Short mmCIF file of C-alpha atoms in Angstrom, two decimals:
data_model
loop_
_atom_site.label_atom_id
_atom_site.label_comp_id
_atom_site.label_asym_id
_atom_site.label_seq_id
_atom_site.Cartn_x
_atom_site.Cartn_y
_atom_site.Cartn_z
CA MET A 15 -13.07 29.06 -1.50
CA LYS A 16 -15.36 27.82 1.26
CA LEU A 17 -14.38 24.38 2.53
CA SER A 18 -15.63 22.00 5.18
CA VAL A 19 -13.49 19.37 6.89
CA ILE A 20 -15.39 16.47 8.44
CA GLY A 21 -13.41 14.90 11.25
CA CYS A 22 -11.00 17.00 13.32
CA GLY A 23 -8.59 14.38 14.56
CA TYR A 24 -4.94 14.35 13.56
CA LEU A 25 -5.59 14.50 9.81
CA GLY A 26 -8.62 16.77 9.83
CA ALA A 27 -7.37 19.38 12.29
CA VAL A 28 -4.12 19.79 10.39
CA HIS A 29 -5.90 19.92 7.05
CA ALA A 30 -8.44 22.49 8.21
CA ALA A 31 -5.80 24.80 9.68
CA ALA A 32 -3.50 24.38 6.69
CA MET A 33 -6.25 25.16 4.19
CA ALA A 34 -7.14 28.29 6.15
CA SER A 35 -3.46 29.29 6.15
CA ILE A 36 -3.45 29.42 2.34
CA GLY A 37 -6.52 31.64 2.24
CA HIS A 38 -9.61 29.41 2.20
CA GLU A 39 -12.64 29.86 4.44
CA VAL A 40 -12.79 26.65 6.46
CA VAL A 41 -15.21 25.08 8.93
CA GLY A 42 -14.05 21.98 10.79
CA ILE A 43 -16.73 19.59 12.04
CA ASP A 44 -16.45 16.79 14.60
CA VAL A 45 -18.77 14.98 17.00
CA ASP A 46 -16.36 15.36 19.92
CA GLN A 47 -17.45 18.48 21.79
CA ARG A 48 -14.29 18.69 23.91
CA LYS A 49 -12.10 18.56 20.83
CA ILE A 50 -14.16 21.25 19.13
CA ASP A 51 -14.07 23.45 22.23
CA ALA A 52 -10.28 23.21 22.37
CA LEU A 53 -9.82 23.90 18.67
CA SER A 54 -12.24 26.83 18.81
CA LYS A 55 -10.05 28.39 21.49
CA GLY A 56 -6.99 27.90 19.31
CA GLU A 57 -5.67 24.99 21.34
CA ALA A 58 -4.15 22.12 19.35
CA PRO A 59 -5.47 18.85 20.83
CA PHE A 60 -2.20 17.05 20.08
CA PHE A 61 1.46 17.91 19.60
CA GLU A 62 2.41 18.66 16.01
CA PRO A 63 5.12 21.21 15.15
CA GLY A 64 3.67 24.30 13.48
CA LEU A 65 0.02 23.42 14.04
CA GLN A 66 -0.53 25.72 17.00
CA GLU A 67 0.72 28.72 15.04
CA ILE A 68 -1.47 28.27 11.96
CA LEU A 69 -4.45 27.26 14.09
CA THR A 70 -4.23 30.46 16.13
CA ALA A 71 -3.63 32.57 13.04
CA GLY A 72 -6.63 31.13 11.18
CA ILE A 73 -9.02 31.71 14.06
CA ALA A 74 -7.72 35.24 14.59
CA ALA A 75 -8.11 36.00 10.88
CA GLY A 76 -11.71 34.81 10.96
CA ASN A 77 -11.40 32.22 8.18
CA LEU A 78 -11.18 29.14 10.42
CA ARG A 79 -13.83 27.89 12.84
CA PHE A 80 -14.96 24.63 14.38
CA THR A 81 -18.35 23.18 15.26
CA THR A 82 -20.22 19.97 16.06
CA ASP A 83 -23.13 20.98 13.79
CA MET A 84 -22.95 19.17 10.44
CA ALA A 85 -25.44 21.67 9.00
CA GLU A 86 -22.58 24.18 9.01
CA ALA A 87 -21.10 22.26 6.07
CA ALA A 88 -23.89 23.57 3.83
CA GLY A 89 -22.64 26.14 1.38
CA ALA A 90 -19.09 24.85 1.19
CA LYS A 91 -17.84 24.06 -2.30
CA VAL A 92 -15.53 21.21 -1.24
CA HIS A 93 -16.10 18.88 1.72
CA PHE A 94 -13.06 16.96 2.92
CA VAL A 95 -13.74 13.76 4.87
CA GLY A 96 -10.80 12.82 7.08
CA VAL A 97 -12.12 10.52 9.80
CA GLY A 98 -10.30 7.52 11.23
CA THR A 99 -10.31 3.97 9.90
CA PRO A 100 -9.04 1.92 12.85
CA GLN A 101 -8.41 -1.78 12.77
CA GLN A 102 -11.44 -3.88 13.63
CA LYS A 103 -11.28 -5.51 17.04
CA ASP A 104 -11.83 -9.02 15.75
CA SER A 105 -9.85 -8.94 12.50
CA TYR A 106 -7.16 -7.15 10.50
CA ALA A 107 -9.76 -5.35 8.37
CA ALA A 108 -10.34 -1.61 8.53
CA ASP A 109 -13.35 -0.40 10.47
CA LEU A 110 -15.34 1.96 8.21
CA THR A 111 -17.87 2.95 10.87
CA TYR A 112 -16.60 6.52 11.06
CA VAL A 113 -16.36 6.91 7.29
CA ASN A 114 -19.93 5.70 6.77
CA GLY A 115 -21.15 7.86 9.63
CA ALA A 116 -19.46 10.94 8.19
CA PHE A 117 -21.09 10.41 4.80
CA ASP A 118 -24.48 9.70 6.37
CA GLY A 119 -24.29 12.98 8.25
CA LEU A 120 -22.97 15.03 5.34
CA LEU A 121 -25.26 13.89 2.50
CA PRO A 122 -28.33 15.94 3.54
CA TYR A 123 -26.31 19.16 3.30
CA LEU A 124 -24.77 18.63 -0.12
CA ALA A 125 -25.83 20.72 -3.10
CA PRO A 126 -25.48 20.09 -6.84
CA GLY A 127 -21.95 20.92 -7.97
CA ASP A 128 -20.37 20.29 -4.57
CA ILE A 129 -17.24 18.16 -4.33
CA VAL A 130 -16.77 15.58 -1.58
CA ALA A 131 -13.09 14.72 -1.21
CA GLY A 132 -12.33 11.59 0.76
CA LYS A 133 -8.98 11.74 2.54
CA SER A 134 -9.28 8.79 4.92
CA THR A 135 -7.17 5.71 4.24
CA VAL A 136 -9.74 3.15 3.12
CA PRO A 137 -9.81 -0.34 1.56
CA VAL A 138 -9.77 -0.24 -2.24
CA GLY A 139 -13.34 -0.23 -3.52
CA THR A 140 -14.71 2.05 -0.80
CA ALA A 141 -14.96 5.12 -3.02
CA ALA A 142 -16.81 3.21 -5.73
CA SER A 143 -19.37 2.07 -3.15
CA LEU A 144 -19.89 5.61 -1.79
CA ALA A 145 -19.96 7.45 -5.12
CA PRO A 146 -23.58 6.62 -6.10
CA ARG A 147 -24.89 8.04 -2.83
CA VAL A 148 -22.99 11.26 -3.37
CA SER A 149 -24.12 11.47 -7.00
CA GLU A 150 -27.78 11.29 -5.96
CA THR A 151 -27.37 14.74 -4.37
CA GLY A 152 -25.83 16.20 -7.53
CA ALA A 153 -22.40 16.34 -5.91
CA THR A 154 -19.26 14.52 -7.06
CA LEU A 155 -17.01 12.24 -5.02
CA VAL A 156 -13.25 12.36 -5.46
CA TRP A 157 -10.62 10.47 -3.48
CA ASN A 158 -7.74 12.65 -2.39
CA PRO A 159 -5.45 10.56 -0.13
CA GLU A 160 -3.19 12.18 2.45
CA PHE A 161 0.53 11.48 2.72
CA LEU A 162 1.31 13.10 6.04
CA ARG A 163 4.35 12.32 8.15
CA GLU A 164 3.70 12.93 11.83
CA GLY A 165 6.06 15.63 12.97
CA TYR A 166 5.96 17.19 9.49
CA ALA A 167 2.21 17.17 8.84
CA VAL A 168 1.80 20.93 8.44
CA GLN A 169 4.66 21.08 5.95
CA ASP A 170 3.32 18.05 4.07
CA THR A 171 -0.13 19.64 3.77
CA VAL A 172 0.97 23.12 2.75
CA ASP A 173 3.85 21.92 0.57
CA PRO A 174 3.18 18.29 -0.43
CA ASP A 175 5.51 16.24 -2.62
CA ARG A 176 2.54 15.14 -4.76
CA LEU A 177 -1.24 15.46 -4.96
CA VAL A 178 -3.47 12.60 -6.05
CA ALA A 179 -7.11 12.87 -7.11
CA GLY A 180 -9.21 9.82 -7.89
CA VAL A 181 -12.19 10.99 -9.94
CA PRO A 182 -15.06 9.51 -11.96
CA ALA A 183 -14.68 9.17 -15.71
CA GLY A 184 -15.74 11.88 -18.13
CA GLU A 185 -16.52 15.57 -17.83
CA GLU A 186 -17.70 15.24 -14.22
CA GLY A 187 -14.27 13.98 -13.21
CA GLU A 188 -12.48 16.68 -15.19
CA ILE A 189 -14.50 19.39 -13.45
CA ALA A 190 -13.87 17.86 -10.02
CA ALA A 191 -10.12 17.67 -10.69
CA SER A 192 -10.08 21.32 -11.74
CA VAL A 193 -11.79 22.33 -8.50
CA LEU A 194 -9.20 20.44 -6.47
CA ARG A 195 -6.44 22.14 -8.42
CA GLU A 196 -7.96 25.45 -7.35
CA VAL A 197 -8.08 24.32 -3.71
CA TYR A 198 -4.39 23.46 -3.82
CA HIS A 199 -3.45 26.41 -6.02
CA PRO A 200 -0.18 27.39 -4.23
CA SER A 201 1.22 23.87 -4.62
CA VAL A 202 -0.03 23.45 -8.19
CA ALA A 203 1.42 26.83 -9.16
CA LYS A 204 4.89 25.83 -7.94
CA GLY A 205 4.82 22.62 -9.97
CA THR A 206 3.84 19.98 -7.40
CA PRO A 207 2.81 16.86 -9.37
CA PHE A 208 -0.98 16.63 -9.58
CA ILE A 209 -1.90 13.07 -10.53
CA VAL A 210 -5.45 12.35 -11.70
CA THR A 211 -6.54 8.71 -11.50
CA ASP A 212 -9.60 6.53 -11.07
CA TYR A 213 -10.94 5.80 -7.58
CA ALA A 214 -9.24 2.44 -7.11
CA THR A 215 -5.80 3.72 -8.07
CA ALA A 216 -6.08 6.67 -5.71
CA GLU A 217 -7.00 4.35 -2.85
CA LEU A 218 -4.15 1.98 -3.69
CA VAL A 219 -1.59 4.80 -3.88
CA LYS A 220 -1.87 5.40 -0.16
CA VAL A 221 -1.89 1.82 1.08
CA SER A 222 0.80 0.66 -1.34
CA ALA A 223 3.06 3.55 -0.30
CA ASN A 224 2.66 2.54 3.34
CA ALA A 225 3.18 -1.12 2.49
CA PHE A 226 6.41 -0.30 0.66
CA LEU A 227 7.80 1.81 3.51
CA ALA A 228 6.90 -0.86 6.07
CA THR A 229 8.55 -3.51 3.88
CA LYS A 230 11.74 -1.48 3.56
CA ILE A 231 11.95 -1.02 7.33
CA SER A 232 11.31 -4.69 8.02
CA PHE A 233 13.79 -5.71 5.34
CA ILE A 234 16.67 -3.96 7.09
CA ASN A 235 15.45 -5.32 10.43
CA ALA A 236 15.52 -8.83 8.95
CA MET A 237 19.11 -8.13 7.92
CA ALA A 238 19.76 -7.02 11.50
CA GLU A 239 18.61 -10.43 12.67
CA ILE A 240 21.14 -12.06 10.35
CA ALA A 241 23.83 -9.61 11.43
CA GLU A 242 23.28 -10.54 15.06
CA VAL A 243 24.19 -14.18 14.45
CA THR A 244 27.09 -13.50 12.07
CA GLY A 245 28.84 -10.57 13.73
CA ALA A 246 28.07 -8.20 10.86
CA ASP A 247 27.13 -4.54 11.39
CA VAL A 248 23.73 -3.70 9.93
CA THR A 249 24.43 0.05 9.94
CA GLN A 250 27.43 -0.40 7.67
CA LEU A 251 25.39 -2.79 5.55
CA ALA A 252 22.65 -0.18 5.17
CA ASP A 253 25.18 2.49 4.24
CA ALA A 254 26.70 0.26 1.58
CA ILE A 255 23.49 -0.84 -0.10
CA GLY A 256 21.99 2.62 0.33
CA HIS A 257 24.50 4.03 -2.14
CA ASP A 258 22.69 2.07 -4.83
CA ALA A 259 20.32 4.64 -6.36
CA ARG A 260 17.77 1.90 -6.93
CA ILE A 261 17.60 1.23 -3.19
CA GLY A 262 18.46 4.48 -1.37
CA ARG A 263 19.44 4.92 2.27
CA ARG A 264 16.21 6.38 3.65
CA PHE A 265 14.09 4.02 5.79
CA LEU A 266 17.01 1.60 6.11
CA GLY A 267 17.53 2.39 9.78
CA ALA A 268 17.45 -0.87 11.73
CA GLY A 269 15.98 -0.71 15.21
CA ILE A 270 12.85 -1.63 17.13
CA GLY A 271 10.67 -1.02 14.09
CA PHE A 272 7.69 1.07 13.11
CA GLY A 273 4.52 1.94 14.99
CA GLY A 274 1.94 4.70 15.05
CA GLY A 275 -1.60 4.97 13.82
CA CYS A 276 -0.90 4.30 10.13
CA LEU A 277 1.70 1.74 9.04
CA PRO A 278 0.74 -1.17 11.33
CA LYS A 279 -3.02 -1.01 10.83
CA ASP A 280 -2.78 -0.05 7.15
CA ILE A 281 -0.67 -3.03 6.12
CA ARG A 282 -2.98 -5.32 8.08
CA ALA A 283 -6.07 -3.81 6.45
CA PHE A 284 -4.41 -4.12 3.03
CA SER A 285 -3.80 -7.83 3.69
CA ALA A 286 -7.40 -8.31 4.78
CA ARG A 287 -8.76 -6.52 1.72
CA ALA A 288 -6.55 -8.55 -0.61
CA GLU A 289 -7.97 -11.71 0.94
CA GLU A 290 -11.50 -10.43 0.30
CA LEU A 291 -10.58 -9.80 -3.33
CA GLY A 292 -9.21 -13.31 -3.71
CA ARG A 293 -5.63 -12.08 -4.02
CA GLY A 294 -4.32 -12.67 -0.54
CA GLU A 295 -1.22 -14.34 -1.94
CA SER A 296 -0.23 -11.09 -3.67
CA VAL A 297 0.49 -9.36 -0.37
CA ALA A 298 1.12 -12.39 1.82
CA PHE A 299 4.60 -11.02 2.46
CA LEU A 300 3.04 -8.21 4.51
CA ARG A 301 2.29 -10.72 7.27
CA GLN A 302 6.02 -11.40 7.45
CA VAL A 303 6.71 -7.66 7.42
CA ASP A 304 4.43 -7.30 10.45
CA GLU A 305 5.98 -10.27 12.25
CA ILE A 306 9.55 -9.03 11.71
CA ASN A 307 8.52 -5.64 13.03
CA LEU A 308 7.09 -7.08 16.24
CA ARG A 309 10.10 -9.37 16.77
CA ARG A 310 12.43 -6.38 17.04
CA ARG A 311 10.61 -5.24 20.16
CA ASP A 312 11.30 -8.67 21.65
CA ARG A 313 14.95 -8.28 20.74
CA ALA A 314 15.26 -4.90 22.46
CA VAL A 315 13.82 -6.35 25.66
CA GLN A 316 16.18 -9.33 25.46
CA LEU A 317 19.18 -7.02 25.07
CA VAL A 318 18.22 -5.24 28.30
CA VAL A 319 17.89 -8.59 30.06
CA ASP A 320 21.26 -9.73 28.71
CA GLY A 321 22.92 -6.46 29.60
CA LEU A 322 21.73 -6.73 33.19
CA GLY A 323 23.09 -10.24 33.65
CA GLY A 324 20.04 -12.29 32.76
CA SER A 325 17.35 -10.62 34.86
CA VAL A 326 15.78 -7.18 35.12
CA TYR A 327 13.89 -7.97 38.32
CA GLU A 328 13.96 -4.92 40.63
CA LYS A 329 16.51 -3.22 38.36
CA LYS A 330 15.85 0.41 37.49
CA VAL A 331 15.50 0.82 33.73
CA THR A 332 14.95 4.22 32.14
CA VAL A 333 13.19 4.17 28.78
CA LEU A 334 14.06 7.20 26.69
CA GLY A 335 10.91 7.91 24.70
CA ALA A 336 7.23 7.07 24.72
CA ALA A 337 5.92 8.40 21.39
CA PHE A 338 6.22 6.11 18.39
CA LYS A 339 8.47 8.68 16.69
CA PRO A 340 10.07 12.03 17.57
CA HIS A 341 8.27 15.36 17.07
CA SER A 342 4.98 13.72 18.02
CA ASP A 343 2.94 12.85 21.10
CA ASP A 344 1.29 9.90 19.34
CA ILE A 345 1.55 6.66 21.32
CA ARG A 346 -0.63 4.48 19.09
CA ASP A 347 1.11 1.12 18.64
CA SER A 348 4.28 2.71 20.01
CA PRO A 349 7.27 0.32 20.02
CA ALA A 350 8.75 2.46 22.80
CA LEU A 351 5.84 1.93 25.17
CA ASP A 352 5.59 -1.73 24.22
CA VAL A 353 9.21 -2.23 25.30
CA ALA A 354 8.58 -0.32 28.54
CA VAL A 355 5.49 -2.36 29.39
CA ARG A 356 7.27 -5.66 28.67
CA LEU A 357 10.19 -4.72 30.92
CA HIS A 358 7.74 -3.77 33.66
CA GLY A 359 6.11 -7.16 33.26
CA LEU A 360 9.49 -8.81 33.86
CA GLY A 361 9.80 -7.03 37.19
CA ALA A 362 11.91 -4.03 36.21
CA ILE A 363 11.36 -0.67 37.88
CA VAL A 364 10.62 1.25 34.69
CA THR A 365 10.84 5.02 34.35
CA VAL A 366 9.70 6.57 31.07
CA THR A 367 10.58 10.04 29.86
CA ASP A 368 9.49 11.87 26.71
CA PRO A 369 9.36 15.56 25.69
CA ALA A 370 5.76 15.41 24.44
CA ALA A 371 3.96 12.11 25.06
CA ILE A 372 4.02 11.58 28.83
CA GLU A 373 0.40 12.52 29.49
CA ASN A 374 -0.89 10.34 26.66
CA ALA A 375 1.23 7.45 27.86
CA ARG A 376 0.19 7.85 31.48
CA ARG A 377 -3.50 7.58 30.55
CA ILE A 378 -2.94 4.24 28.80
CA HIS A 379 -0.22 2.74 31.01
CA PRO A 380 -0.52 4.21 34.51
CA GLN A 381 1.51 1.32 35.95
CA LEU A 382 4.73 2.91 34.67
CA THR A 383 6.61 5.76 36.33
CA TYR A 384 6.89 8.94 34.26
CA VAL A 385 9.45 11.70 34.75
CA GLU A 386 9.45 14.74 32.50
CA ASP A 387 13.00 15.90 33.14
CA ARG A 388 15.49 13.73 31.26
CA ASP A 389 18.30 13.91 33.81
CA GLU A 390 15.98 13.14 36.71
CA ALA A 391 14.59 10.20 34.76
CA ILE A 392 18.01 8.60 34.28
CA ARG A 393 19.26 9.27 37.80
CA ASP A 394 20.33 6.03 39.55
CA ALA A 395 19.27 3.92 36.56
CA ASP A 396 20.88 0.52 36.07
CA ALA A 397 20.24 0.66 32.32
CA LEU A 398 19.11 3.12 29.67
CA VAL A 399 17.05 2.17 26.62
CA LEU A 400 16.82 4.57 23.68
CA VAL A 401 13.53 3.84 21.94
CA THR A 402 12.40 7.17 20.44
CA GLU A 403 15.07 9.14 18.59
CA TRP A 404 14.47 12.60 20.05
CA ASP A 405 17.56 14.79 19.65
CA GLU A 406 17.81 15.32 23.39
CA TYR A 407 18.54 11.61 23.74
CA ARG A 408 20.49 10.93 20.53
CA ARG A 409 22.61 14.05 20.19
CA GLN A 410 22.33 16.00 23.42
CA LEU A 411 23.09 13.34 26.02
CA PRO A 412 26.88 12.93 26.30
CA PRO A 413 27.80 9.53 27.75
CA GLU A 414 30.05 11.20 30.31
CA HIS A 415 27.11 13.27 31.55
CA ALA A 416 24.91 10.19 31.72
CA SER A 417 27.63 8.42 33.74
CA SER A 418 27.49 11.15 36.36
CA LEU A 419 23.82 10.40 37.00
CA THR A 420 23.25 6.68 36.53
CA ARG A 421 24.14 3.75 38.76
CA GLY A 422 24.76 1.26 35.99
CA ARG A 423 26.56 1.53 32.67
CA VAL A 424 24.30 -0.43 30.31
CA VAL A 425 22.73 1.28 27.31
CA VAL A 426 20.51 -0.42 24.74
CA ASP A 427 20.26 1.60 21.55
CA GLY A 428 16.91 0.60 20.11
CA ARG A 429 17.29 3.05 17.23
CA ASN A 430 21.00 2.71 16.46
CA GLY A 431 21.13 6.45 16.93
CA LEU A 432 23.99 6.75 19.43
CA ASP A 433 27.73 6.92 18.81
CA ALA A 434 28.64 3.42 19.93
CA ALA A 435 32.38 4.14 20.10
CA ALA A 436 31.86 7.22 22.28
CA TRP A 437 29.62 5.38 24.73
CA ARG A 438 31.98 2.43 24.98
CA ALA A 439 34.94 4.75 25.47
CA ALA A 440 33.05 6.32 28.38
CA GLY A 441 32.79 2.93 30.06
CA TRP A 442 29.35 1.86 28.93
CA ALA A 443 28.27 -1.59 27.81
CA TYR A 444 26.63 -0.59 24.52
CA TYR A 445 24.09 -2.87 22.82
CA GLY A 446 22.80 -1.94 19.37
CA MET A 447 20.26 -3.55 17.05
CA GLY A 448 22.10 -5.72 14.56
CA ARG A 449 25.48 -4.33 15.58
CA PRO A 450 28.40 -6.26 17.05
#
């Protein structure tokens, strides 16, 4: 099937390449000429495991191409819209400028029978407001939210755990849903749940999933705050309650909290939209979720200060990680970089290392020192701070090896990912998040 993908950022580029990898003819469209030039040459504009391979393969096979010309969308049966919805500068609400711009540009090239599939994370009610404009062209709007995990985005697109399609009522919606089933035929054939809903439900599925995950993370971080004043161990607490099948252990890892381009801005936009709908009290707890999350960054900084005797001034601190999570070069709302910048502001000599995100970080925070090689980064450090749980920091940095390179013996484990007993046995002062 011929598909177009409007917006070739993180979501769109992965979706375009993944759809080509399962046999569709795909054209990706974006206004950013540099991005399109890179993609057209088979160069992934960001780090995402597996993307480079399917991008190169699709271009070589001739069923994947990229352009800045929206007219190239004409003739496609399904048009996916996957542009960004950043937080507005002056409020928590989502900025729909890019979504509205994408639809404005696409509408002249739609034909009767076409399907427009929105994938952007939008405030509930957005699809209903866009649907009449799409219908005027004879096309049908569906809302098909994405559930990508950075670091696993290719896998989550090619082999998702569920597919959701918000469609209009009646025969038009049934036809649109059948077309989407055909688009995702490999997943549907293997039994992946395909859930057909109305527009509002499809929009809420995405934001409520993110709200739940953020709440679960902040819950265990709130327990970490209690553990820190009682002497309890939050990791043991999480293990114990995680055995309850109703709760589960996943996302109960206490630490410096969540970041990235989705969870923080999505829960804020959800709160803002609920206020607009007159139901702000229904998700008022999300403000607390956000506040708890930000407090854990403060706590990590304080642990470094405490570990270095009350001051980090002119002390060399190596921050292990810059990306908001491993297997990604995404630094949007990164807790890791936030901690690094705060330590720098307190007078520390901060060195940051990361396997993938150094260049992105350097562009935004040039005041920090960046060293690509891990061992060189920790050499002569007074303290180490683990903030992004890359394996080369969590599992592949023996404390004895670190001791041979550093000057000090203070380690702050912002992700509770290190073996505390092993580091202490090697002579380190170990500080965890919510751990005695």
